[in-house]
Coordinates of C-alpha atoms in Angstrom, one line a residue:
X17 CA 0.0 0.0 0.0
X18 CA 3.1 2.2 1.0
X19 CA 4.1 1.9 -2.4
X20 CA 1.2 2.2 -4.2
X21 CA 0.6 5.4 -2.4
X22 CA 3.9 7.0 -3.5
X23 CA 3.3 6.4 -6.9
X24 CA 0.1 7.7 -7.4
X25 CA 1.5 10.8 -5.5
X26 CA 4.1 11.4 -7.8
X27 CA 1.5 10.7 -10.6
X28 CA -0.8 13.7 -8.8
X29 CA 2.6 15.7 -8.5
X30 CA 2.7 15.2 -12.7
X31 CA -0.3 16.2 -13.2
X32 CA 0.0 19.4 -11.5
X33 CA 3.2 20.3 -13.4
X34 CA 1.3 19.7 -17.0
X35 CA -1.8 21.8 -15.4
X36 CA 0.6 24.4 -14.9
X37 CA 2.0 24.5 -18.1
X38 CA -1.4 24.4 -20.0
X39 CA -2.1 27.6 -17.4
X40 CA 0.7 29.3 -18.5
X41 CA 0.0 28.7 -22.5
X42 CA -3.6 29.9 -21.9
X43 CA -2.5 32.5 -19.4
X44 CA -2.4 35.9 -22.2
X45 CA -5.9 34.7 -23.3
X46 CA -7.7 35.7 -20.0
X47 CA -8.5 32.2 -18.8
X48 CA -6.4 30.8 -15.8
X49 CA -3.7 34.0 -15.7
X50 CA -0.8 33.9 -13.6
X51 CA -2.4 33.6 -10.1
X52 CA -3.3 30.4 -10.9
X53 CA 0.7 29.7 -11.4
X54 CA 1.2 31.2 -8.0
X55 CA -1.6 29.3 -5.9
X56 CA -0.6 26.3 -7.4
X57 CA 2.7 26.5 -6.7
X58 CA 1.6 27.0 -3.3
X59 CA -0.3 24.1 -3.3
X60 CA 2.2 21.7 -4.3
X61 CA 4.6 23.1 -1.3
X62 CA 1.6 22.5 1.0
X63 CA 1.0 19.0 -0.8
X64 CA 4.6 18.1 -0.2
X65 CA 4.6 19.2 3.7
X66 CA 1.6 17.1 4.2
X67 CA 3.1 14.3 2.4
X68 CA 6.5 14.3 5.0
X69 CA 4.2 15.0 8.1
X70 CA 2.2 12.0 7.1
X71 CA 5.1 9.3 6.5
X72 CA 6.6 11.3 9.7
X73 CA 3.8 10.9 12.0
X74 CA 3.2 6.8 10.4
X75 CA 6.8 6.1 11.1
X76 CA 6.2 7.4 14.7
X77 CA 3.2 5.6 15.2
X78 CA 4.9 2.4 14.1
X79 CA 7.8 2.7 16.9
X80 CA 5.3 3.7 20.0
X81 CA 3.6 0.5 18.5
X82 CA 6.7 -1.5 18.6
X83 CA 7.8 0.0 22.0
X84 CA 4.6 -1.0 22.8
X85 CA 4.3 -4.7 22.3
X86 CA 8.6 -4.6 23.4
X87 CA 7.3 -3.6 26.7
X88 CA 4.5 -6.4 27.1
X89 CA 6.6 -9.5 25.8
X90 CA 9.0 -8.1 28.8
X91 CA 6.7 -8.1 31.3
X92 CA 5.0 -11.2 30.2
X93 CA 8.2 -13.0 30.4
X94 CA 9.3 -11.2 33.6
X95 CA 6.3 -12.0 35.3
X96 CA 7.5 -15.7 34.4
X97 CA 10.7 -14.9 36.3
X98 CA 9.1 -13.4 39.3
X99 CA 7.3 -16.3 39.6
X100 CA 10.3 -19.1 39.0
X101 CA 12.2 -16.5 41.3
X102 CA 9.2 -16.7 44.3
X103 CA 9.2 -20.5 44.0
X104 CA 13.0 -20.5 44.5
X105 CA 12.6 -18.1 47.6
X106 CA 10.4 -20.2 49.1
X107 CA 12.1 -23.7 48.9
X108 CA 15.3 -21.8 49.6
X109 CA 13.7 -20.8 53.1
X110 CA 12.0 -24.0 53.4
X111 CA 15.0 -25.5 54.0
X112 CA 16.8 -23.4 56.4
X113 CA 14.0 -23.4 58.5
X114 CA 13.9 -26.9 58.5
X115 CA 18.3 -27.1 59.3
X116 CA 18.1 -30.8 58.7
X117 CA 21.9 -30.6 58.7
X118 CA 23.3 -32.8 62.1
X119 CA 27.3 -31.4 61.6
X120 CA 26.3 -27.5 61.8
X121 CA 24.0 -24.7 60.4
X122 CA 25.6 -23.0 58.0
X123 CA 24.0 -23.9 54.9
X124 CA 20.8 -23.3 56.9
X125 CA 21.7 -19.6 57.6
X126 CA 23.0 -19.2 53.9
X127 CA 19.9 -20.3 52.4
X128 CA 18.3 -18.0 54.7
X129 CA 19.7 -15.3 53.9
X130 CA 19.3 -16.2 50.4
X131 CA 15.8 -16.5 50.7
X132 CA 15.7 -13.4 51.8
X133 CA 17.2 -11.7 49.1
X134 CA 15.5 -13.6 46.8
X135 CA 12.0 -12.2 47.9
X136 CA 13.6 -8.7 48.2
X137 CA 14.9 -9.0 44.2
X138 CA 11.6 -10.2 43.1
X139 CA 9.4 -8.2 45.0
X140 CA 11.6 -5.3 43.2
X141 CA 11.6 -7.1 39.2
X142 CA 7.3 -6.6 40.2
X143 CA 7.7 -2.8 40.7
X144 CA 9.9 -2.9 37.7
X145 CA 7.3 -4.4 35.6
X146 CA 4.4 -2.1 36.6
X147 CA 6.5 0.6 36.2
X148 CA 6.7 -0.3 32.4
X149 CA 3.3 -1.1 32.2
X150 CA 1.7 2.3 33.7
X151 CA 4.7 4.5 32.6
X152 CA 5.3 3.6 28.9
X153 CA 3.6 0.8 27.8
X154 CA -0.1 2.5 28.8
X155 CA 0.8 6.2 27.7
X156 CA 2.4 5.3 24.2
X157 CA -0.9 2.8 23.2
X158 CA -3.5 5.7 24.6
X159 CA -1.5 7.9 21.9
X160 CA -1.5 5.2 19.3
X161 CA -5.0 4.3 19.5
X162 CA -6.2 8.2 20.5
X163 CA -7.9 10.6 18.5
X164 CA -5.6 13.9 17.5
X165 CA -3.2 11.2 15.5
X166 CA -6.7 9.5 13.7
X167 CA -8.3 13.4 13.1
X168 CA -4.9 14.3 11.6
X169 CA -5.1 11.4 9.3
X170 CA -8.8 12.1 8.5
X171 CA -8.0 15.7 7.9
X172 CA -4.7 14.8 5.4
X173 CA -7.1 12.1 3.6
X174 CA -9.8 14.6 3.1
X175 CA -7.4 17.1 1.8
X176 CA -5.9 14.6 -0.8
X177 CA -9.2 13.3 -2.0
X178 CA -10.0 17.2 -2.8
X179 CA -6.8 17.5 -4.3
X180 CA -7.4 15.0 -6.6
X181 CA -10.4 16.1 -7.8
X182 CA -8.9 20.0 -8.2
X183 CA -6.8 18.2 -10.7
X184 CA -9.4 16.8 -12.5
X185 CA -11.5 19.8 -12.4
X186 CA -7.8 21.9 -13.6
X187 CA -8.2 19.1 -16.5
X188 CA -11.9 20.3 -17.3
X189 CA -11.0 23.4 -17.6
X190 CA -8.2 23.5 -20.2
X191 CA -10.6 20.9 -22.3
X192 CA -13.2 24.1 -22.0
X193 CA -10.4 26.5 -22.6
X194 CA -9.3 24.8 -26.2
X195 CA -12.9 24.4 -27.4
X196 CA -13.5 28.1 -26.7
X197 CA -10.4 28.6 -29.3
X198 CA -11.8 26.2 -31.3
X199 CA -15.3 28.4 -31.5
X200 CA -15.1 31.3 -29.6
X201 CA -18.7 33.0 -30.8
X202 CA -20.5 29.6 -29.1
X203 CA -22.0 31.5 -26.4
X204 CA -23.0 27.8 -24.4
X205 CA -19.1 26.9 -24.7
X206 CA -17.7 30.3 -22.9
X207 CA -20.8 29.4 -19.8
X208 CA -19.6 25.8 -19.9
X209 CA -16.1 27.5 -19.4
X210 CA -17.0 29.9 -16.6
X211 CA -19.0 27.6 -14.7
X212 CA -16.2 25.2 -14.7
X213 CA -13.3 27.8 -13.5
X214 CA -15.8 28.7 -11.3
X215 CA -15.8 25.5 -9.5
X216 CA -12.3 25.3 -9.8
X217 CA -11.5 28.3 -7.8
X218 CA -14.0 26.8 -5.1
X219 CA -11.9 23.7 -5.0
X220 CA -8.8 25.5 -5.0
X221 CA -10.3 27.5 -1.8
X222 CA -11.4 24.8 -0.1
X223 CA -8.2 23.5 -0.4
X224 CA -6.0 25.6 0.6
X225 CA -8.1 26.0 4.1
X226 CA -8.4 22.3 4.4
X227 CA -4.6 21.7 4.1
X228 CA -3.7 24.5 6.2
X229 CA -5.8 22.8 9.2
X230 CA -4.4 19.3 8.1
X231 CA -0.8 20.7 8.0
X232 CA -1.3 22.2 11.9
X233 CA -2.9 19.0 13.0
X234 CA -0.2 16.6 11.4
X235 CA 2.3 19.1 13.0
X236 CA 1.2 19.0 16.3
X237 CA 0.8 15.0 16.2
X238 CA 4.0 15.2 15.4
X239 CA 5.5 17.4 18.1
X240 CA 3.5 15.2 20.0
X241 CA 4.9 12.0 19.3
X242 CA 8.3 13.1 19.5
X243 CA 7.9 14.9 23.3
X244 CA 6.0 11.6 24.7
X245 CA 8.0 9.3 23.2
X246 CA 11.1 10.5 24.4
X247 CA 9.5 10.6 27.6
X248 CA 8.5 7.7 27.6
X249 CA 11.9 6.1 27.2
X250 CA 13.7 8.0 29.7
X251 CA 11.1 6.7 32.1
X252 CA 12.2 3.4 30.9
X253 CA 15.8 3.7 31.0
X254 CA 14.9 5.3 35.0
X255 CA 13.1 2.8 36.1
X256 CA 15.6 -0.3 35.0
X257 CA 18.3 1.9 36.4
X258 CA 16.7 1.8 40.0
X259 CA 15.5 -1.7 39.7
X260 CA 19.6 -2.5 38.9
X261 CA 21.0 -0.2 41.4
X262 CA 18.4 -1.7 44.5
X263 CA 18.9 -5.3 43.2
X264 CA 23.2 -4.8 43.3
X265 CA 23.0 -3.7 46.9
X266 CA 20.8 -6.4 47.7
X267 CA 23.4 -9.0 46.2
X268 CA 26.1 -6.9 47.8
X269 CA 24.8 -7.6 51.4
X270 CA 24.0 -11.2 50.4
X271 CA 27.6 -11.7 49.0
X272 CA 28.7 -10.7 52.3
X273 CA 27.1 -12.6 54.4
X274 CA 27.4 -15.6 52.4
X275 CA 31.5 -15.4 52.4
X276 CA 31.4 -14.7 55.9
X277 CA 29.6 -18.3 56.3
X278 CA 31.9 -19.9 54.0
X279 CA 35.0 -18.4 55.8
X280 CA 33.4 -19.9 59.2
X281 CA 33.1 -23.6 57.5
X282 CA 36.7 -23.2 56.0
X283 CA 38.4 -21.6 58.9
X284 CA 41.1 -24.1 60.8
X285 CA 39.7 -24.9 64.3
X286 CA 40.7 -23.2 67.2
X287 CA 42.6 -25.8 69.9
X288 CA 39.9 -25.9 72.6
X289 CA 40.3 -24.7 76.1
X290 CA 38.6 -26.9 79.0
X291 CA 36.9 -24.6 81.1
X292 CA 38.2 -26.9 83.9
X293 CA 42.0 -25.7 82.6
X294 CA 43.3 -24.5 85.8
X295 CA 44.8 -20.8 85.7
X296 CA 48.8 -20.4 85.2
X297 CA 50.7 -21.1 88.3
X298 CA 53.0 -18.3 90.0
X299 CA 56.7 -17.9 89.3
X300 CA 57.1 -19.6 92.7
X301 CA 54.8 -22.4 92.0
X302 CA 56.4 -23.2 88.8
X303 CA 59.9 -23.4 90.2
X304 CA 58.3 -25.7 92.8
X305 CA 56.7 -27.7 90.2
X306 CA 59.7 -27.4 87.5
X307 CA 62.3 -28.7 90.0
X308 CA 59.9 -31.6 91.1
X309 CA 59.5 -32.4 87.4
X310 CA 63.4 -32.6 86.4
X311 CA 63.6 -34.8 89.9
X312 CA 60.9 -37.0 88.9
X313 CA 62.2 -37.4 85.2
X314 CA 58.5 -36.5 84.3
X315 CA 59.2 -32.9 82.5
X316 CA 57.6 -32.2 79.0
X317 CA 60.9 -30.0 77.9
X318 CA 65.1 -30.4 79.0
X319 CA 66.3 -26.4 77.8
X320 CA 64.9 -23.6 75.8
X321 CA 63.2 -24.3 72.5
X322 CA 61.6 -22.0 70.3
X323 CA 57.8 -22.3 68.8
X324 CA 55.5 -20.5 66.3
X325 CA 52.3 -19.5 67.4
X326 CA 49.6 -21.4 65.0
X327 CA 46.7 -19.6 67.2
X328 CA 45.7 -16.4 68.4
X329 CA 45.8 -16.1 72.3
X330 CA 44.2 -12.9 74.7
X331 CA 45.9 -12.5 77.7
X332 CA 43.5 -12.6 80.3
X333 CA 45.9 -11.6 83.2
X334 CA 49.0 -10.0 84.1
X335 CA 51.0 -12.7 84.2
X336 CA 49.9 -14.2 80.7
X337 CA 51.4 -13.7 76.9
X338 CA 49.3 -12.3 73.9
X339 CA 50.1 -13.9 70.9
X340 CA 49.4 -13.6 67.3
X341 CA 49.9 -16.2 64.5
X342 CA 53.6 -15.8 63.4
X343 CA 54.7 -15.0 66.4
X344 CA 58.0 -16.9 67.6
X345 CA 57.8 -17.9 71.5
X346 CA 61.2 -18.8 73.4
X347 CA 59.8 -21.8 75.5
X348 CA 61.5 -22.2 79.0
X349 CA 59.0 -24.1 81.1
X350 CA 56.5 -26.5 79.7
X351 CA 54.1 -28.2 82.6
X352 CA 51.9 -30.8 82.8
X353 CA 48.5 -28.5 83.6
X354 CA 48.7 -27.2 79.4
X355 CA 50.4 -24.6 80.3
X356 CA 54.1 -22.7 79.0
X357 CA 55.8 -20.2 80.2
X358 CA 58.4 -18.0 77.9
X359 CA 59.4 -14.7 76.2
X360 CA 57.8 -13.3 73.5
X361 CA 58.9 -9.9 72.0
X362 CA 60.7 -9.0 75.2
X363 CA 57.9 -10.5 77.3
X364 CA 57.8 -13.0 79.8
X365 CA 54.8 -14.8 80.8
X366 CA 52.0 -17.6 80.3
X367 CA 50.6 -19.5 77.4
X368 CA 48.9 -22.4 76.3
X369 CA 51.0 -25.2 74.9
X370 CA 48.5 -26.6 72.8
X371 CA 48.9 -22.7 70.5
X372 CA 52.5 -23.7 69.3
X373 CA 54.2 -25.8 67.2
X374 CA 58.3 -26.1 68.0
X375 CA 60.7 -24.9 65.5
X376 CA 63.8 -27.0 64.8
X377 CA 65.5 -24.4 62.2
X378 CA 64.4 -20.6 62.2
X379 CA 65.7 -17.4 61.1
X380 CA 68.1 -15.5 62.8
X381 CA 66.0 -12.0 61.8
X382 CA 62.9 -14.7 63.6
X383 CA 64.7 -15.2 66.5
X384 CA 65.8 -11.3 67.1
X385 CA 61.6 -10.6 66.6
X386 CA 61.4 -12.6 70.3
X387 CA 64.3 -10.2 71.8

């Protein structure tokens, strides 16, 4: 039809151009002079116009349309997702709630937590999806379907249907015009004549007011379409912006609180302390209990030896050591109760055993780090 349309367009534009010339042979003969030429010309501008406005405002009408149906195979498919995603929330929770798990509960936290987020990402792809729906799908198929775009089109139609038969009238009137040269005393030929240019300056008037009001109308439509649909995509773009940003911050706290569960499930166990672990002896008591040991033969330790701390330890006295992993402990006293005493980083004092591991061969830049 588009093509169609051209062509008989251009055919109308031919037309014109021979009516034009046949006015302008006739012109000196006092039929058709040159204001004819002029208001045609004007006429074929004004034709023109309408003829961009209308594949204009057709194109634009065609890409809210498209938008359009874009938007509602998105939400259509998105509500699909919402729904998987829900479904996934829920078994997700399901099962930590139910921590059938008998070694710990970490998974059961993590799913949790991912249940959590779940609901929070879906609950926020929903508010995307109306968005789209109320924001740009809604507003673009009002203008599509509404009636300043249809009036326009009614108005350009009606113009070109008078156009045409301008043209044909134009034609009438240059057959008139030749038979009037042919017999110009045939009184009934020059009132056939008159009555005809008659009509065509009607038509002509008609005209040129008709596609002045369908010109205005196609224009605004046009402004129109251009302002909403711009609109209408920055409200798009918007809205999926938000929806990304709040969803990234929800898998920002959920990253971090799944790591921190995977770091407790990987992280090496800490020697445990019996809370019946009596507290480290005084100087005076050790020397007691050292010199009692070497007597008895029963001492853990004969000399100095030096350990790396594999544990952290919080001194929770005065005479206690705190020690970090790395650290390099020289071990004087080693007794049967857990506890060591030694020198770390210039320090002397009490430690657990059990949060060292004795070094053979160490650095001499290791063993000043003690001094």
């Amino acid at each position: 039809m588009d093509a169609i349309r051209k062509q008989a367009s251009k055919l109308r534009e031919q037309v014109a151009r021979q009516q034009q010339a046949v006015l302008k042979q006739f012109g000196a003969g006092g039929y058709g002079g040159s204001d004819n030429v002029i208001t045609d010309e004007i006429e074929l501008q004004q034709h023109q116009k309408l003829e961009k406005l209308y594949i204009s405002t057709r194109a634009g009408k065609h890409y809210q349309r498209d938008i359009v149906r874009g938007v509602e195979g998105y939400i259509v498919t998105g509500s699909k997702q919402v729904e998987i995603g829900t479904k996934l929330s829920e078994d997700s929770r399901k099962y930590g709630a139910e921590n059938t798990c008998t070694s710990g509960n970490t998974l059961s936290r993590a799913a949790l937590s991912y249940a959590r987020a779940r609901a929070q990402m879906e609950k926020e792809r929903g508010n995307l999806l109306k968005a789209l729906g109320t924001q740009v799908a809604e507003p673009l198929r009002a203008m599509v379907m509404g009636a300043p775009l249809e009036d326009a089109r009614h108005l350009a139609q009606r113009y070109d249907r008078m156009r045409q038969e301008a043209e044909a009238q134009a034609i009438e009137v240059s057959k008139r015009q030749a038979k009037i040269r042919e017999t110009p005393s045939n009184p009934e030929n020059v009132m056939k004549l008159e009555a005809a240019e008659t009509k065509l300056q009607d038509l002509k008037s008609n005209m040129a007011i008709l596609g002045k009001e369908a010109a205005a109308a196609m224009a605004a439509v046009e402004a129109q379409q251009q302002r909403l649909t711009l609109q209408r995509l920055i409200a798009m773009v918007e809205a999926e912006r938000a929806y990304h940003q709040r969803v990234l911050q929800i898998l920002d706290q959920l990253e971090g609180e799944m790591i921190s569960e995977r770091q407790r499930i990987e992280a090496p166990p800490t020697p445990s302390m019996d809370s019946s672990m009596p507290p480290p002896p005084s100087y005076e008591e050790a020397n007691g209990v050292y010199a009692s040991q070497m007597h008895n033969g029963s001492t853990d330790s004969m000399g100095y030896f030096l350990g790396e701390v594999m544990f952290p330890y919080h001194a929770v006295s005065d005479v206690e050591l705190n020690l970090a992993v790395g650290d390099y402990v020289v071990v004087r006293k080693v007794i049967n109760n857990g506890w060591a005493e030694g020198e770390c980083k210039g320090k002397a004092g009490w430690f657990p055993f059990g949060y060292i591991e004795r070094r053979e061969r160490v650095l001499a830049s290791k063993v000043a780090e003690v001094f």
